C-alpha cells in the first residue's frame, strides 16, 4: 500500500515511475535502464521488504547503477540499519 501510494503521489507530481514488489524485478528493471539511453534518475527503496532485506537490494542496485541516486525509507526505527544504508 505504501509503495502504491508513493508511486501515485510521484506520478501526480509529474514523475515517471516504475514500481515493483520484488528484488528480482527491481534489479531487472534497473539493469535494463542502466544500460539504456534513459537510466533511472532515482530509486526509492524500503529498508524492510516483506521477504527480503532492503539493504541487500541497495547493495546490488549500487553495483548495477552506481550513478543513480538512492532514497531509503522505512516505517521502522532501527538506527543501525539507517546508518548502514547511509554508508552504502
Short mmCIF file of C-alpha atoms in Angstrom, two decimals:
data_model
loop_
_atom_site.label_atom_id
_atom_site.label_comp_id
_atom_site.label_asym_id
_atom_site.label_seq_id
_atom_site.Cartn_x
_atom_site.Cartn_y
_atom_site.Cartn_z
CA UNK A 1 0.00 0.00 0.00
CA UNK A 2 2.76 2.48 0.85
CA UNK A 3 4.58 1.77 -2.41
CA UNK A 4 1.44 2.32 -4.48
CA UNK A 5 0.62 5.50 -2.56
CA UNK A 6 4.11 6.91 -3.05
CA UNK A 7 4.12 5.96 -6.72
CA UNK A 8 0.73 7.65 -7.22
CA UNK A 9 1.93 10.80 -5.45
CA UNK A 10 5.08 10.98 -7.58
CA UNK A 11 3.07 10.48 -10.77
CA UNK A 12 0.70 13.32 -9.82
CA UNK A 13 3.80 15.48 -9.33
CA UNK A 14 4.87 14.68 -12.90
CA UNK A 15 7.46 11.98 -12.31
CA UNK A 16 7.65 8.88 -14.47
CA UNK A 17 7.63 5.90 -12.12
CA UNK A 18 8.06 2.15 -12.25
CA UNK A 19 7.01 0.28 -9.13
CA UNK A 20 7.97 -3.28 -8.26
CA UNK A 21 7.27 -5.61 -5.38
CA UNK A 22 10.25 -7.97 -5.63
CA UNK A 23 14.03 -7.69 -5.52
CA UNK A 24 14.39 -9.66 -8.76
CA UNK A 25 12.01 -7.44 -10.67
CA UNK A 26 13.57 -4.24 -9.31
CA UNK A 27 17.09 -5.33 -10.24
CA UNK A 28 15.92 -6.47 -13.68
CA UNK A 29 14.36 -3.06 -14.40
CA UNK A 30 17.41 -1.29 -13.01
CA UNK A 31 19.75 -3.35 -15.19
CA UNK A 32 17.69 -2.71 -18.32
CA UNK A 33 17.60 1.03 -17.70
CA UNK A 34 21.22 1.33 -16.55
CA UNK A 35 22.42 0.24 -19.97
CA UNK A 36 19.89 2.27 -21.95
CA UNK A 37 19.86 5.90 -23.03
CA UNK A 38 17.43 6.66 -20.15
CA UNK A 39 18.78 5.33 -16.85
CA UNK A 40 16.75 5.97 -13.71
CA UNK A 41 17.39 9.31 -12.02
CA UNK A 42 16.48 7.93 -8.61
CA UNK A 43 15.40 4.74 -6.88
CA UNK A 44 13.27 4.67 -3.73
CA UNK A 45 13.71 1.56 -1.60
CA UNK A 46 12.08 0.38 1.59
CA UNK A 47 14.57 -0.69 4.24
CA UNK A 48 12.40 -3.62 5.27
CA UNK A 49 10.80 -5.62 2.47
CA UNK A 50 8.30 -8.39 3.05
CA UNK A 51 10.65 -11.31 2.39
CA UNK A 52 13.89 -9.53 1.58
CA UNK A 53 16.41 -7.17 3.13
CA UNK A 54 16.26 -3.71 1.58
CA UNK A 55 19.97 -3.19 2.35
CA UNK A 56 20.85 -6.20 0.21
CA UNK A 57 18.75 -4.78 -2.61
CA UNK A 58 20.58 -1.45 -2.19
CA UNK A 59 23.99 -3.17 -2.32
CA UNK A 60 23.06 -4.98 -5.53
CA UNK A 61 21.47 -1.91 -7.09
CA UNK A 62 24.52 0.29 -6.41
CA UNK A 63 26.70 -2.24 -8.24
CA UNK A 64 24.38 -2.16 -11.26
CA UNK A 65 23.83 1.60 -11.36
CA UNK A 66 26.37 3.44 -9.18
CA UNK A 67 25.48 6.88 -10.60
CA UNK A 68 21.80 6.60 -9.70
CA UNK A 69 20.55 8.39 -6.58
CA UNK A 70 19.00 6.14 -3.93
CA UNK A 71 16.47 7.03 -1.25
CA UNK A 72 15.92 4.55 1.58
CA UNK A 73 12.72 4.78 3.59
CA UNK A 74 11.26 2.81 6.43
CA UNK A 75 8.44 2.80 8.91
CA UNK A 76 10.74 1.11 11.43
CA UNK A 77 13.07 2.90 13.81
CA UNK A 78 16.30 0.95 13.52
CA UNK A 79 19.24 3.33 13.87
CA UNK A 80 21.89 0.74 13.00
CA UNK A 81 20.18 -0.17 9.71
CA UNK A 82 19.71 3.52 8.86
CA UNK A 83 23.40 4.24 9.43
CA UNK A 84 24.38 1.24 7.30
CA UNK A 85 22.12 2.44 4.48
CA UNK A 86 23.75 5.87 4.59
CA UNK A 87 27.22 4.33 4.38
CA UNK A 88 26.29 2.38 1.25
#
